[in-house]
Coordinates of C-alpha atoms in Angstrom, one line a residue:
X1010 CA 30.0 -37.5 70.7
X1011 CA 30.4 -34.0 72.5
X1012 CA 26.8 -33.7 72.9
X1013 CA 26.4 -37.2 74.1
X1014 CA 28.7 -36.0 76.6
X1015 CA 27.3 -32.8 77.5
X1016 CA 24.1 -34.4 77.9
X1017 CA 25.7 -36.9 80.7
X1018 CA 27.0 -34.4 82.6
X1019 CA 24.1 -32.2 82.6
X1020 CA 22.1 -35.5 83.6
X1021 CA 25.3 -36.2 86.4
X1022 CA 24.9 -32.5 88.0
X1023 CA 21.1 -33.1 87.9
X1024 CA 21.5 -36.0 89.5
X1025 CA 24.2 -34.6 92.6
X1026 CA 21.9 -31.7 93.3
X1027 CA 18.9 -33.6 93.7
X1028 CA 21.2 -36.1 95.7
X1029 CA 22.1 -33.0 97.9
X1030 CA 18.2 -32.3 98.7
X1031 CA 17.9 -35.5 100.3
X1032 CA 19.8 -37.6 103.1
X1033 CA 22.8 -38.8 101.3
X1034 CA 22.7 -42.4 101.0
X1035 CA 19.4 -42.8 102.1
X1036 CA 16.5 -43.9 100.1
X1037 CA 14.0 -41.8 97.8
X1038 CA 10.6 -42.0 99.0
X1039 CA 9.2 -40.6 95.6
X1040 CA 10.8 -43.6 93.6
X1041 CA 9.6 -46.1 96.0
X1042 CA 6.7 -48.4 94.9
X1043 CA 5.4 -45.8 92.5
X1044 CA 2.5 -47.4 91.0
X1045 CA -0.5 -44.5 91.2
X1046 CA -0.5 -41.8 89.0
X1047 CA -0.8 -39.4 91.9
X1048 CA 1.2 -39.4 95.8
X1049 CA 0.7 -37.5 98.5
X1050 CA 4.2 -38.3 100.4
X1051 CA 4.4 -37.5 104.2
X1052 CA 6.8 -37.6 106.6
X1053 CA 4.8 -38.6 110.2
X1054 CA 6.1 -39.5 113.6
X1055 CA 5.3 -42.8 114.7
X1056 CA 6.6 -42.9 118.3
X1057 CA 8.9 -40.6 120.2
X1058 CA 10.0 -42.8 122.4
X1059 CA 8.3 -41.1 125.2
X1060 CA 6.0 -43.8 127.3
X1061 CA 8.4 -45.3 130.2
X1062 CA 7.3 -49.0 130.2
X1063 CA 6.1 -49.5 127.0
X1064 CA 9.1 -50.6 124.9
X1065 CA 10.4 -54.1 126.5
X1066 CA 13.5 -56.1 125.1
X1067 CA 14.5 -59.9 125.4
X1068 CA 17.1 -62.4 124.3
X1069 CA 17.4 -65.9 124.7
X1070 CA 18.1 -67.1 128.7
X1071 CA 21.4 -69.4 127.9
X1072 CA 23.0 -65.5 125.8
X1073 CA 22.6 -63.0 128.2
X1074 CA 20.4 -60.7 130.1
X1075 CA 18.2 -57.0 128.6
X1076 CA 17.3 -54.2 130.1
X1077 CA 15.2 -51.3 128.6
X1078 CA 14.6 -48.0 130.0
X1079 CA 14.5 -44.2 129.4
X1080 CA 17.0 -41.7 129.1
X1081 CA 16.9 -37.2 129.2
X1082 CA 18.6 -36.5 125.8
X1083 CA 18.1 -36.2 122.1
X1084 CA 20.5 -36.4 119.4
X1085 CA 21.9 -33.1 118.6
X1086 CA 21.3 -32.5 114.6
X1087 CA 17.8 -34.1 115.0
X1088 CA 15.0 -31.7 113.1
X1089 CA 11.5 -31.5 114.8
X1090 CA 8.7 -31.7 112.3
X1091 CA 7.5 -28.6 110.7
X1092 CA 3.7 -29.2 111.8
X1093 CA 5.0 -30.0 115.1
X1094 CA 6.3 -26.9 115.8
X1095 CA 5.6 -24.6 118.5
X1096 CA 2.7 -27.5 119.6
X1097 CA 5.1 -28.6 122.8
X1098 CA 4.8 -32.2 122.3
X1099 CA 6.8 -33.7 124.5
X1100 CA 10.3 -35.1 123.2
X1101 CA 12.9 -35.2 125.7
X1102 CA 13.8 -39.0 125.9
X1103 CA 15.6 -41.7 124.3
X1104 CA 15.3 -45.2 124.4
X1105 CA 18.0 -47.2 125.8
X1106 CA 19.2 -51.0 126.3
X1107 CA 21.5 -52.7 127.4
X1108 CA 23.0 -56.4 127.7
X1109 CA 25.3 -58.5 129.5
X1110 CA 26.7 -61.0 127.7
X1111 CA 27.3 -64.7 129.5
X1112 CA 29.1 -66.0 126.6
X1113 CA 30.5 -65.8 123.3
X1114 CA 28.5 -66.8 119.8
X1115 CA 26.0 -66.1 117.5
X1116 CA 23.3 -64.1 119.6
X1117 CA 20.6 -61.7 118.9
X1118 CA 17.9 -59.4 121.4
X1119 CA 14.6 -58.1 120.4
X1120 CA 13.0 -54.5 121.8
X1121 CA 9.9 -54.3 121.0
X1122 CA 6.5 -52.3 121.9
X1123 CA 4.1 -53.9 123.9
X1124 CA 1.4 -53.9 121.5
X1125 CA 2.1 -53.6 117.4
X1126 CA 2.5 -49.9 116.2
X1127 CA 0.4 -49.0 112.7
X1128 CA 1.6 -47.0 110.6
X1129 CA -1.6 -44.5 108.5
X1130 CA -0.9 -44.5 104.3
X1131 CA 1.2 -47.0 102.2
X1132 CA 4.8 -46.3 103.9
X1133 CA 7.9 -45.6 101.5
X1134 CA 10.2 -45.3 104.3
X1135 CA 11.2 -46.0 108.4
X1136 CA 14.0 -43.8 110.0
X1137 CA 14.7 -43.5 113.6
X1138 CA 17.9 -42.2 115.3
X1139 CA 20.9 -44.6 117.1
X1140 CA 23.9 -44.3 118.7
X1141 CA 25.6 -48.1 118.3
X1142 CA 28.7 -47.5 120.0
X1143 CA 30.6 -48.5 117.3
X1144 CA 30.0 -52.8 116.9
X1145 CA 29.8 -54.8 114.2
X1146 CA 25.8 -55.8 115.1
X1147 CA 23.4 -55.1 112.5
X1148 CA 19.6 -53.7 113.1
X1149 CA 16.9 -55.0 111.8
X1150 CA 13.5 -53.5 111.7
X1151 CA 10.7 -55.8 112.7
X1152 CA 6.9 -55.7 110.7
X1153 CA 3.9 -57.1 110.6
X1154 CA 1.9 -56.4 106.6
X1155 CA -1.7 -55.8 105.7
X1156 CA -2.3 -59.8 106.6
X1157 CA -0.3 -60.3 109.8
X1158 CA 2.7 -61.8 108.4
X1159 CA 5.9 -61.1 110.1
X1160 CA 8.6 -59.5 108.1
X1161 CA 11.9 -58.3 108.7
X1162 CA 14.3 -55.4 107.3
X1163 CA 18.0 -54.7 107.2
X1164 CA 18.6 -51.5 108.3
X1165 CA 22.4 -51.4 109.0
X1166 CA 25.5 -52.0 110.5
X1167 CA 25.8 -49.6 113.9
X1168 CA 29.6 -49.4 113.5
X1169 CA 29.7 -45.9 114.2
X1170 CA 30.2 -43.4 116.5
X1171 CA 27.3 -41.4 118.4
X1172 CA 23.9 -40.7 117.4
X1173 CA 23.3 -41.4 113.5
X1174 CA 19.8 -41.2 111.2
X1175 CA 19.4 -44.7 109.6
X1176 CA 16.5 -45.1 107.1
X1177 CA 15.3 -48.2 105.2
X1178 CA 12.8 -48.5 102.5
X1179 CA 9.9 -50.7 102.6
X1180 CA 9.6 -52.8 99.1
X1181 CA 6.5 -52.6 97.2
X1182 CA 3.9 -55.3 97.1
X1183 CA 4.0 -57.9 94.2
X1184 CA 1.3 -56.7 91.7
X1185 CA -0.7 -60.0 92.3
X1186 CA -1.8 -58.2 96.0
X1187 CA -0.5 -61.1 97.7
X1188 CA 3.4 -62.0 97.5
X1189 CA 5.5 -58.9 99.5
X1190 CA 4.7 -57.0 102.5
X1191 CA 1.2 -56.3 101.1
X1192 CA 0.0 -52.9 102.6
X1193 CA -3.2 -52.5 100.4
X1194 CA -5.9 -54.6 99.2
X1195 CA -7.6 -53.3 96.3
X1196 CA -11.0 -54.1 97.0
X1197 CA -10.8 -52.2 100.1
X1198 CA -9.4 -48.8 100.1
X1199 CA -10.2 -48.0 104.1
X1200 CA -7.7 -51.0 105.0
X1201 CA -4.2 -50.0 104.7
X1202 CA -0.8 -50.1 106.0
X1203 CA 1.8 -51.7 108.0
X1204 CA 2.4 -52.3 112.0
X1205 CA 5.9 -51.8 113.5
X1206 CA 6.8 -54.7 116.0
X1207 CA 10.2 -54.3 116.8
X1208 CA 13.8 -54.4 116.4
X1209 CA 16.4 -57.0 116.6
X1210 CA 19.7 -56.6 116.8
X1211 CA 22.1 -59.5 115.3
X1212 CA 25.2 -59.3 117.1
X1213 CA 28.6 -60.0 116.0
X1214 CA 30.4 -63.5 117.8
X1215 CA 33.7 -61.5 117.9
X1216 CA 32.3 -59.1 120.3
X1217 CA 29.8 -60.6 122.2
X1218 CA 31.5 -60.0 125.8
X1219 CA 30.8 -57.8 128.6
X1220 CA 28.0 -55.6 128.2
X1221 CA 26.5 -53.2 125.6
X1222 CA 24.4 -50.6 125.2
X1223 CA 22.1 -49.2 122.6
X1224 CA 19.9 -46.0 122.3
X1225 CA 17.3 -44.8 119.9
X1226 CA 15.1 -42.3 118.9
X1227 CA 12.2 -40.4 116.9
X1228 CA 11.0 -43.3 115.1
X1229 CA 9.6 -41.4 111.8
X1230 CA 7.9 -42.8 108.5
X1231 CA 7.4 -41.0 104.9
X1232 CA 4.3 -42.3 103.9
X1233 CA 1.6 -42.1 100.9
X1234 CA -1.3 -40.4 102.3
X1235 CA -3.3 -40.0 98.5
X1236 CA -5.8 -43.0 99.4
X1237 CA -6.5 -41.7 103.2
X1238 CA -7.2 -38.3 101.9
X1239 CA -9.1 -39.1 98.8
X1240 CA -11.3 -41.9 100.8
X1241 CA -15.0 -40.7 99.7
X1242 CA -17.3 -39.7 102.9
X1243 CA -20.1 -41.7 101.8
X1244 CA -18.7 -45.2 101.5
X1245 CA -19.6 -48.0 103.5
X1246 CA -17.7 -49.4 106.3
X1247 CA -17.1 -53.2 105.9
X1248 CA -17.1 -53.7 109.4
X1249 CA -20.0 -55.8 110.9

Protein backbone atom coordinates (compact mmCIF):
# COMPACT_ATOMS: atom_id res chain seq x y z
CA UNK A 1 0.00 0.00 0.00
CA UNK A 2 3.03 2.50 0.65
CA UNK A 3 4.37 1.99 -2.61
CA UNK A 4 1.04 2.35 -4.30
CA UNK A 5 1.17 5.58 -2.70
CA UNK A 6 4.60 6.63 -3.40
CA UNK A 7 4.00 5.80 -6.85
CA UNK A 8 0.86 8.46 -6.98
CA UNK A 9 2.56 11.09 -5.75
CA UNK A 10 5.57 10.72 -7.79
CA UNK A 11 2.95 10.43 -10.77
CA UNK A 12 1.05 13.87 -8.91
CA UNK A 13 4.42 15.91 -8.80
CA UNK A 14 5.13 14.72 -12.37
CA UNK A 15 2.01 15.75 -13.29
CA UNK A 16 2.23 19.65 -11.48
CA UNK A 17 5.57 20.27 -12.99
CA UNK A 18 4.72 19.51 -16.42
CA UNK A 19 1.37 21.53 -15.63
CA UNK A 20 3.76 24.39 -14.65
CA UNK A 21 5.59 24.29 -18.21
CA UNK A 22 2.50 25.09 -19.90
CA UNK A 23 -0.42 27.77 -19.59
CA UNK A 24 -2.27 26.69 -16.60
CA UNK A 25 -5.60 25.61 -17.54
CA UNK A 26 -5.09 25.74 -21.04
CA UNK A 27 -5.01 22.85 -23.37
CA UNK A 28 -1.97 20.45 -24.29
CA UNK A 29 -1.28 20.63 -27.86
CA UNK A 30 0.86 17.33 -27.65
CA UNK A 31 -2.24 15.22 -26.41
CA UNK A 32 -4.44 16.65 -28.88
CA UNK A 33 -5.57 14.42 -31.80
CA UNK A 34 -2.50 12.36 -31.51
CA UNK A 35 -2.92 9.82 -34.11
CA UNK A 36 0.70 9.77 -36.12
CA UNK A 37 3.50 8.21 -34.72
CA UNK A 38 5.58 11.33 -35.26
CA UNK A 39 4.54 15.57 -34.74
CA UNK A 40 6.19 18.35 -35.55
CA UNK A 41 4.14 20.89 -33.10
CA UNK A 42 4.38 24.68 -33.98
CA UNK A 43 3.23 27.61 -32.57
CA UNK A 44 2.57 30.23 -35.74
CA UNK A 45 0.88 33.60 -35.85
CA UNK A 46 -2.07 33.77 -37.84
CA UNK A 47 -2.98 37.52 -37.80
CA UNK A 48 -1.70 40.41 -35.68
CA UNK A 49 -4.40 42.29 -35.96
CA UNK A 50 -2.55 44.87 -38.01
CA UNK A 51 -4.64 45.69 -41.45
CA UNK A 52 -7.06 48.71 -40.61
CA UNK A 53 -10.28 47.76 -42.56
CA UNK A 54 -9.93 44.28 -42.80
CA UNK A 55 -11.75 42.92 -39.72
CA UNK A 56 -15.55 44.03 -39.91
CA UNK A 57 -18.28 43.20 -37.20
CA UNK A 58 -22.23 42.93 -37.40
CA UNK A 59 -25.31 42.18 -35.31
CA UNK A 60 -28.75 41.88 -36.09
CA UNK A 61 -30.52 45.58 -37.07
CA UNK A 62 -33.58 45.35 -34.40
CA UNK A 63 -30.25 44.52 -31.21
CA UNK A 64 -27.99 47.19 -31.72
CA UNK A 65 -25.29 48.83 -33.68
CA UNK A 66 -20.97 47.60 -34.22
CA UNK A 67 -18.22 49.31 -34.83
CA UNK A 68 -14.68 47.87 -35.44
CA UNK A 69 -11.51 49.72 -35.59
CA UNK A 70 -7.84 49.80 -34.50
CA UNK A 71 -6.20 50.74 -31.40
CA UNK A 72 -1.97 51.70 -30.42
CA UNK A 73 -1.50 49.04 -27.59
CA UNK A 74 -0.63 45.57 -26.79
CA UNK A 75 -1.25 43.64 -23.78
CA UNK A 76 1.51 43.82 -21.38
CA UNK A 77 2.65 40.08 -20.55
CA UNK A 78 2.20 39.17 -24.22
CA UNK A 79 5.56 37.08 -25.61
CA UNK A 80 6.71 37.78 -29.22
CA UNK A 81 7.60 34.68 -31.06
CA UNK A 82 11.11 33.47 -30.78
CA UNK A 83 11.61 33.32 -34.80
CA UNK A 84 10.05 36.58 -34.86
CA UNK A 85 12.55 38.27 -33.04
CA UNK A 86 14.57 41.07 -33.95
CA UNK A 87 12.66 40.78 -37.73
CA UNK A 88 10.54 44.22 -36.86
CA UNK A 89 7.29 42.91 -37.85
CA UNK A 90 4.95 45.24 -37.13
CA UNK A 91 2.75 44.72 -33.89
CA UNK A 92 1.49 47.75 -32.40
CA UNK A 93 -2.30 47.41 -32.66
CA UNK A 94 -5.29 45.83 -31.20
CA UNK A 95 -8.47 45.20 -32.45
CA UNK A 96 -11.41 46.80 -30.98
CA UNK A 97 -15.42 46.81 -31.02
CA UNK A 98 -17.87 48.21 -29.69
CA UNK A 99 -21.87 48.12 -29.44
CA UNK A 100 -24.69 50.04 -28.47
CA UNK A 101 -27.30 48.23 -27.23
CA UNK A 102 -31.17 49.36 -28.23
CA UNK A 103 -32.70 46.83 -26.05
CA UNK A 104 -32.57 44.13 -23.65
CA UNK A 105 -32.46 40.13 -24.65
CA UNK A 106 -30.85 37.39 -26.03
CA UNK A 107 -28.29 39.02 -28.59
CA UNK A 108 -25.15 38.19 -30.22
CA UNK A 109 -22.39 40.24 -32.84
CA UNK A 110 -20.01 38.63 -35.23
CA UNK A 111 -16.27 40.27 -36.17
CA UNK A 112 -15.04 38.72 -38.73
CA UNK A 113 -12.20 39.05 -41.52
CA UNK A 114 -13.18 39.94 -44.76
CA UNK A 115 -12.03 36.95 -46.43
CA UNK A 116 -11.55 33.32 -44.49
CA UNK A 117 -8.08 33.09 -42.78
CA UNK A 118 -6.16 29.41 -43.32
CA UNK A 119 -4.39 28.17 -40.99
CA UNK A 120 -0.85 25.75 -42.57
CA UNK A 121 -0.60 21.99 -40.70
CA UNK A 122 -3.36 20.04 -38.74
CA UNK A 123 -4.04 22.80 -35.77
CA UNK A 124 -4.05 21.49 -32.01
CA UNK A 125 -4.84 24.85 -30.80
CA UNK A 126 -6.20 28.77 -31.34
CA UNK A 127 -5.23 31.53 -28.72
CA UNK A 128 -5.53 35.17 -29.07
CA UNK A 129 -5.51 37.89 -26.39
CA UNK A 130 -8.90 39.89 -24.82
CA UNK A 131 -9.71 42.31 -22.61
CA UNK A 132 -13.78 41.65 -21.91
CA UNK A 133 -14.42 44.16 -19.42
CA UNK A 134 -15.64 41.97 -17.11
CA UNK A 135 -19.43 40.57 -18.64
CA UNK A 136 -20.99 37.52 -18.51
CA UNK A 137 -20.77 37.16 -22.78
CA UNK A 138 -19.08 34.18 -23.93
CA UNK A 139 -16.59 33.99 -27.18
CA UNK A 140 -16.84 31.75 -29.56
CA UNK A 141 -14.40 31.07 -32.29
CA UNK A 142 -15.81 30.82 -35.75
CA UNK A 143 -14.30 27.91 -38.57
CA UNK A 144 -14.65 26.69 -41.62
CA UNK A 145 -12.96 22.53 -41.94
CA UNK A 146 -11.19 20.82 -44.79
CA UNK A 147 -14.81 20.76 -46.72
CA UNK A 148 -16.24 24.23 -46.06
CA UNK A 149 -18.45 23.40 -43.28
CA UNK A 150 -19.01 25.99 -40.65
CA UNK A 151 -18.11 25.18 -37.22
CA UNK A 152 -18.07 26.83 -34.02
CA UNK A 153 -15.95 26.71 -30.68
CA UNK A 154 -16.44 27.76 -27.05
CA UNK A 155 -13.73 29.58 -26.01
CA UNK A 156 -14.87 31.32 -22.73
CA UNK A 157 -16.63 33.50 -20.58
CA UNK A 158 -14.83 37.23 -20.72
CA UNK A 159 -15.71 37.91 -17.10
CA UNK A 160 -12.55 39.25 -16.27
CA UNK A 161 -10.56 42.05 -15.90
CA UNK A 162 -7.99 43.47 -18.54
CA UNK A 163 -6.16 41.75 -21.16
CA UNK A 164 -6.20 37.82 -20.71
CA UNK A 165 -4.64 34.71 -23.14
CA UNK A 166 -7.71 32.42 -23.92
CA UNK A 167 -6.92 29.23 -25.85
CA UNK A 168 -9.25 26.47 -27.20
CA UNK A 169 -8.46 23.25 -28.64
CA UNK A 170 -9.63 22.12 -31.89
CA UNK A 171 -11.19 18.31 -31.63
CA UNK A 172 -9.77 15.72 -33.79
CA UNK A 173 -11.47 14.35 -36.82
CA UNK A 174 -13.67 11.14 -36.52
CA UNK A 175 -11.44 8.28 -37.88
CA UNK A 176 -13.95 7.68 -40.82
CA UNK A 177 -12.32 11.19 -42.44
CA UNK A 178 -15.69 12.60 -42.56
CA UNK A 179 -17.68 13.28 -39.16
CA UNK A 180 -15.66 16.36 -37.14
CA UNK A 181 -13.90 19.33 -38.23
CA UNK A 182 -12.00 17.23 -40.90
CA UNK A 183 -8.57 18.96 -41.52
CA UNK A 184 -7.01 16.15 -43.60
CA UNK A 185 -8.02 13.87 -46.32
CA UNK A 186 -5.91 10.96 -46.54
CA UNK A 187 -5.72 10.52 -50.05
CA UNK A 188 -4.30 13.90 -50.37
CA UNK A 189 -1.57 14.92 -48.22
CA UNK A 190 -1.01 18.65 -49.97
CA UNK A 191 -4.67 19.57 -48.82
CA UNK A 192 -4.84 20.37 -45.23
CA UNK A 193 -6.05 22.52 -42.61
CA UNK A 194 -8.66 24.79 -41.28
CA UNK A 195 -9.86 28.56 -42.12
CA UNK A 196 -10.65 31.06 -39.31
CA UNK A 197 -13.91 33.11 -40.03
CA UNK A 198 -14.70 34.82 -37.09
CA UNK A 199 -15.84 35.45 -33.68
CA UNK A 200 -19.11 35.79 -32.10
CA UNK A 201 -19.84 36.95 -29.03
CA UNK A 202 -23.14 35.55 -27.13
CA UNK A 203 -24.07 38.15 -24.84
CA UNK A 204 -25.75 37.85 -21.54
CA UNK A 205 -29.72 39.39 -21.46
CA UNK A 206 -28.92 40.75 -17.88
CA UNK A 207 -26.46 43.17 -19.35
CA UNK A 208 -27.31 43.94 -22.64
CA UNK A 209 -27.72 47.88 -22.01
CA UNK A 210 -25.66 50.77 -22.95
CA UNK A 211 -22.71 50.14 -24.80
CA UNK A 212 -19.70 47.68 -24.72
CA UNK A 213 -16.57 47.33 -25.80
CA UNK A 214 -14.23 44.45 -26.73
CA UNK A 215 -10.48 44.23 -27.77
CA UNK A 216 -8.24 41.51 -29.12
CA UNK A 217 -5.12 40.46 -30.13
CA UNK A 218 -2.17 38.21 -31.63
CA UNK A 219 -4.32 35.64 -32.94
CA UNK A 220 -1.75 32.50 -32.68
CA UNK A 221 -2.20 28.61 -33.54
CA UNK A 222 0.05 25.44 -32.36
CA UNK A 223 -0.12 23.41 -35.25
CA UNK A 224 1.29 19.92 -36.69
CA UNK A 225 3.61 20.82 -39.28
CA UNK A 226 5.00 16.74 -39.80
CA UNK A 227 2.88 16.39 -43.17
CA UNK A 228 3.96 20.02 -44.63
CA UNK A 229 7.46 19.27 -43.96
CA UNK A 230 7.71 15.71 -44.97
CA UNK A 231 5.46 16.38 -48.30
CA UNK A 232 7.89 14.60 -51.10
CA UNK A 233 9.18 17.17 -53.89
CA UNK A 234 8.33 15.05 -56.63
CA UNK A 235 4.58 14.42 -56.22
CA UNK A 236 2.01 15.50 -58.35
CA UNK A 237 -0.25 18.41 -57.87
CA UNK A 238 -3.91 17.42 -58.20
CA UNK A 239 -4.78 20.58 -59.47
CA UNK A 240 -6.05 20.79 -63.15
Amino acid sequence: MKRIFIAALVLYSAGFLFAQQNEIGAPNAERIGVDAAQQQLKEISVDKFEHDGYWLSSMSTDEGYTRTRLFSGSPQNKVPLEEEEGLNIPDQYVLGTKVDFLRRGHSSFTIFPMRPIPIEGITKTISLWVAGRNYNHELKILLQDYFGRPFELYVGKLNFQGWKKLTVAVPPQAADGINGIVQRNYHYNNQLGLKITGFRIDCDPMETYGSYYVYFDDLRAVTDLFAENNRDADDMADAW
